Amino acid sequence: MHGQIEENGIMVTEKLFGTLPTGEDILLYTLRNRNGLEVEIMNYGGIIVSIRTPDRHGKFDDIVLGFDDLQGYLGYHPFYGAIVGRFANRIRNATFHLDGNQYTLAANIPPHHLHGGNKGFDKVVWKCRTEQETDKARVILTYFSPDMEEGYPGNLDVEVIYSLTDSNELELSYSASTDKPTIINLTNHSYFNLKGAGEGTALDHILQINADEITNTDESLIPTGELIKVEGTPFDFRKPCRIGARIDADNILLKNGGGYDQNFVIRQSADSLTLAARVEEPHSGRVMEVFTTEPGMQLFTANFGDGITVGKGGRKYHARDAFCLETQHFPDAPNHPEFQSTVLRPGEQFSSKTVFSFSTFDK
């Protein structure tokens, strides 16, 4: 099964990527702009399989970690490239209360809940269709999550749109509606290395984050409800700094996470896209900027790579070979009324948007 749409240099292609044990075909969609930048997305988990961008010399490399075939994604992996939901990040004791009712979720990191449970949005097959405009190609993914799936109340209709523009921007637009009060927090969990996937450590990337505060966490990486000023801490990325410059500092939060695994409170512009982060890779000259409407962003430095997992091209992935910038509402928000609400009610529409913008800089 394959197809192709092309207009004015914008291209969308579709091909068979593999077959699930159930016999269901998994399709791979490739978005390509007139500059040659390509993004591959599959309908299993809505996973971003690859992003190929040029370095300062025009050489294209894939900058996200993952696998060469479907089989790799069907085994255990740390959410490479996936849509995460219904609720991204952690929920304490895998429980929350809503309108006087207690709901119990899967304790998939006992005793807590992580990234939607045992079979979150990262492990389901999404329905897909493609569209294009003169300067944009997109894949539109939809999923119906039935009432009480993974313990979450309400029938939820979810739509995620991946759009690639001729401005070298990958736009992720999320929307959802429900027939019963529920909670929702969606993100994408791509692992980036701007040198190229499997090209070694990400600690030499230069990172800037538009945040004055982080959410404090306990030893289980669950928010306490307190916000901590980044000033004078290893979490101060208000000015560009090497990711690895302070990652091994004598700091209890870094020790609990084995490195960076923290939610940053983004300085937001009301209801509009805000520059959350900028990353530069000195050797390749690649730059990635992250814009979002979300109030938070998790910096995770792939702290637990085992050096055994074989990724693309037969290369092994080690700890800190990548970084994640997961735009989100705050972890454990349903249990913290002081955080921005993640409750979605009938008649309301959940929506958020994140943009990854790719460019280069000269030496």
Coordinates of C-alpha atoms in Angstrom, one line a residue, residues 53-56 63 190-196 201-210 237-244 264 266 275-291 297-301 320-327 355-362:
T53 CA 17.5 18.2 8.5
P54 CA 20.6 19.8 6.9
D55 CA 23.7 20.9 8.8
R56 CA 25.5 24.2 8.0
I63 CA 18.2 13.9 14.3
S190 CA 11.0 12.7 20.6
Y191 CA 14.6 12.3 21.6
F192 CA 16.9 14.7 19.8
N193 CA 20.5 14.8 18.9
L194 CA 21.3 17.6 16.5
K195 CA 24.6 15.9 15.5
G196 CA 22.5 13.0 14.3
T201 CA 26.6 12.5 23.6
A202 CA 24.1 15.4 23.6
L203 CA 25.8 17.1 26.5
D204 CA 27.7 19.5 24.2
H205 CA 24.6 21.0 22.8
I206 CA 24.0 24.7 23.8
L207 CA 20.5 25.1 25.5
Q208 CA 18.5 28.2 26.4
I209 CA 15.1 27.9 28.2
N210 CA 12.7 30.7 28.6
F237 CA 19.2 28.1 31.3
R238 CA 18.0 31.6 30.9
K239 CA 21.2 32.3 29.1
P240 CA 22.7 29.7 26.7
C241 CA 24.6 27.0 28.5
R242 CA 26.0 23.6 27.6
I243 CA 23.5 20.9 28.6
G244 CA 26.3 19.0 30.3
F264 CA 10.3 24.1 33.5
I266 CA 7.6 28.7 30.6
L275 CA 9.5 30.6 22.5
A276 CA 10.2 28.0 25.1
A277 CA 13.7 26.8 24.2
R278 CA 16.5 27.2 21.7
V279 CA 19.2 24.5 21.1
E280 CA 22.4 24.9 19.1
E281 CA 24.8 22.1 18.2
P282 CA 28.3 23.6 17.6
H283 CA 29.8 21.0 15.3
S284 CA 26.9 20.6 12.8
G285 CA 25.6 24.2 13.1
R286 CA 22.0 22.9 13.5
V287 CA 19.6 24.9 15.5
M288 CA 16.2 23.9 16.9
E289 CA 13.7 26.3 18.5
V290 CA 10.6 25.2 20.4
F291 CA 7.5 27.3 20.5
M297 CA 8.2 21.9 29.3
Q298 CA 10.1 18.8 30.5
L299 CA 13.8 18.7 29.9
F300 CA 14.9 15.1 30.0
T301 CA 18.5 14.1 29.1
R320 CA 22.7 11.2 27.7
D321 CA 22.9 10.5 23.9
A322 CA 19.8 12.7 23.4
F323 CA 17.5 15.2 25.0
C324 CA 13.8 15.6 25.1
L325 CA 11.8 18.9 25.3
E326 CA 8.3 17.8 26.1
T327 CA 5.8 20.6 26.1
V355 CA 6.3 24.1 16.8
F356 CA 9.8 22.8 16.3
S357 CA 11.7 25.2 14.0
F358 CA 14.9 24.1 12.3
S359 CA 17.8 26.3 11.0
T360 CA 21.6 26.5 11.0
F361 CA 24.2 29.0 12.2
D362 CA 27.7 29.8 10.8

